[in-house]
C-alpha positions in Angstrom: 86.1 -24.5 -94.2 88.4 -27.2 -94.3 90.7 -25.2 -92.4 88.5 -24.5 -90.0 87.4 -28.3 -89.6 91.2 -29.2 -89.4 91.7 -26.6 -86.5 88.8 -27.9 -84.8 89.7 -31.3 -84.9 93.6 -30.4 -83.7 91.7 -28.5 -80.7 89.8 -31.3 -79.9 92.5 -34.2 -79.7 94.6 -32.2 -77.8 92.1 -32.6 -75.0 91.6 -35.3 -72.7 88.7 -37.4 -72.1 87.8 -35.4 -69.0 88.1 -31.8 -70.8 86.3 -33.4 -73.5 83.3 -34.7 -71.6 83.3 -30.8 -69.9 83.2 -29.0 -73.0 80.3 -30.8 -74.5 78.3 -30.6 -71.2 79.2 -26.5 -71.6 78.4 -26.8 -75.1 74.7 -28.6 -74.6 74.0 -26.1 -71.7 75.2 -23.1 -73.6 73.0 -24.3 -76.7 70.3 -24.5 -74.1 70.3 -21.3 -72.9 70.5 -19.7 -76.2 67.5 -21.8 -77.3 65.6 -20.7 -74.4 66.6 -17.0 -74.7 66.1 -16.8 -78.3 63.1 -18.8 -78.9 61.3 -20.1 -75.7 61.6 -17.2 -73.4 60.0 -14.4 -75.6 57.0 -17.0 -76.7 56.4 -17.7 -73.3 56.4 -14.1 -71.8 54.4 -13.0 -75.0 52.0 -15.6 -74.0 51.6 -14.1 -70.5 51.3 -10.9 -71.9 48.4 -11.6 -74.5 46.4 -13.6 -71.5 46.2 -10.4 -69.4 45.7 -8.2 -72.7 42.4 -10.9 -73.2 40.9 -10.3 -69.9 40.9 -6.5 -70.6 39.7 -6.9 -74.1 37.2 -9.2 -72.8 35.7 -6.9 -70.1 35.8 -4.0 -73.0 33.8 -6.2 -75.2 31.4 -6.8 -72.4 31.1 -2.7 -71.8 30.8 -2.1 -75.2 27.7 -4.7 -76.0 26.0 -3.5 -73.0 26.5 0.3 -74.2 25.5 -0.9 -77.7 22.2 -2.6 -76.1 21.6 0.5 -74.2 21.9 2.7 -77.2 19.6 0.5 -79.1 17.0 1.0 -76.5 17.6 4.7 -76.0 17.4 5.0 -79.8 14.0 3.9 -79.9 12.5 6.4 -77.6 11.8 10.1 -78.6 12.7 12.9 -76.3 9.8 15.0 -74.6 8.0 16.9 -77.7 9.2 20.4 -78.3 7.0 23.4 -76.9 4.8 24.5 -79.9 6.1 27.5 -82.2 4.7 30.8 -81.1 5.5 34.5 -81.9 7.0 35.0 -78.3 9.6 31.9 -79.3 10.5 33.6 -82.6 10.9 37.2 -81.0 13.0 35.2 -78.3 15.2 33.8 -80.4 16.0 36.7 -82.6 16.6 38.9 -79.8 19.5 36.7 -78.4 21.2 37.4 -81.8 20.3 41.2 -81.6 18.1 40.8 -84.5 14.2 42.3 -84.7 11.5 40.6 -87.2 9.8 42.8 -89.8 6.7 40.6 -89.3 6.0 37.3 -87.7 3.2 35.2 -88.5 2.2 31.8 -87.3 0.2 29.6 -88.7 -0.5 26.2 -87.3 3.1 24.4 -87.5 4.2 27.1 -89.9 5.8 30.7 -88.7 6.4 32.9 -91.8 9.3 35.4 -90.9 10.4 38.8 -92.6 13.7 40.0 -91.9 15.5 43.1 -92.7 19.5 44.2 -93.1 20.5 41.5 -90.6 23.7 39.6 -90.4 23.6 36.2 -92.1 25.9 34.6 -89.5 23.2 35.7 -86.9 20.6 34.4 -89.2 22.2 31.1 -89.3 22.8 31.0 -85.5 19.3 31.6 -84.8 18.1 29.0 -87.1 20.8 26.3 -85.7 19.5 27.0 -82.3 16.0 26.7 -83.3 16.9 23.6 -85.1 18.1 21.5 -82.0 15.6 23.3 -79.3 12.7 23.0 -81.1 13.1 20.8 -83.8 12.2 23.8 -86.4 13.2 23.4 -90.3 13.2 25.8 -92.8 10.7 25.0 -95.1 11.1 27.9 -97.8 13.7 30.8 -97.7 14.0 33.7 -99.9 17.4 35.7 -99.2 18.4 38.7 -100.8 22.2 40.0 -100.2 22.9 43.6 -99.5 25.9 45.8 -100.4 26.8 45.8 -97.0 29.2 42.9 -96.3 27.3 40.3 -94.3 23.8 41.9 -94.2 20.8 40.2 -96.0 16.9 40.5 -96.5 15.0 37.4 -95.6 11.7 36.1 -95.7 11.7 32.4 -94.0 9.1 29.9 -94.0 9.7 27.7 -90.9 8.1 24.3 -90.1 8.2 22.6 -86.6 8.5 19.0 -87.1 6.0 16.6 -85.4 6.9 14.3 -82.8 6.4 10.4 -83.6 
């Protein structure tokens, strides 16, 4: 360290007053440029970028608030009530899945359904469709597996949910 300091003093003393002045001004200029490029420049650019992003984010927040208000207003409303369950609706839902009921008994908002030798996946698909389209839920189910893979016998009691 002492060698470096002595070397610098020899270099500096060998310069004239004018050269020392030019080197000092040049050193100050380089130091200012280095400070700006390392510290100030990125900070200022980041600030501008954040300001632009804040405008976009503020707009997105406003849109989300409007959507939340709209969703809250829509949540209070129920859709139109489904058509009342009837034998024709049940038979149509079954025939769309390639099935036929042994018996269908409609009593008020309940349907008792007897199915023999049908695909389990078909019954699940039919129940899923009816739940989505007619607000039907399974009230009671008695399912028996058959020796053939995927085939079942089922006795189902379905209930239609009432509109509130």
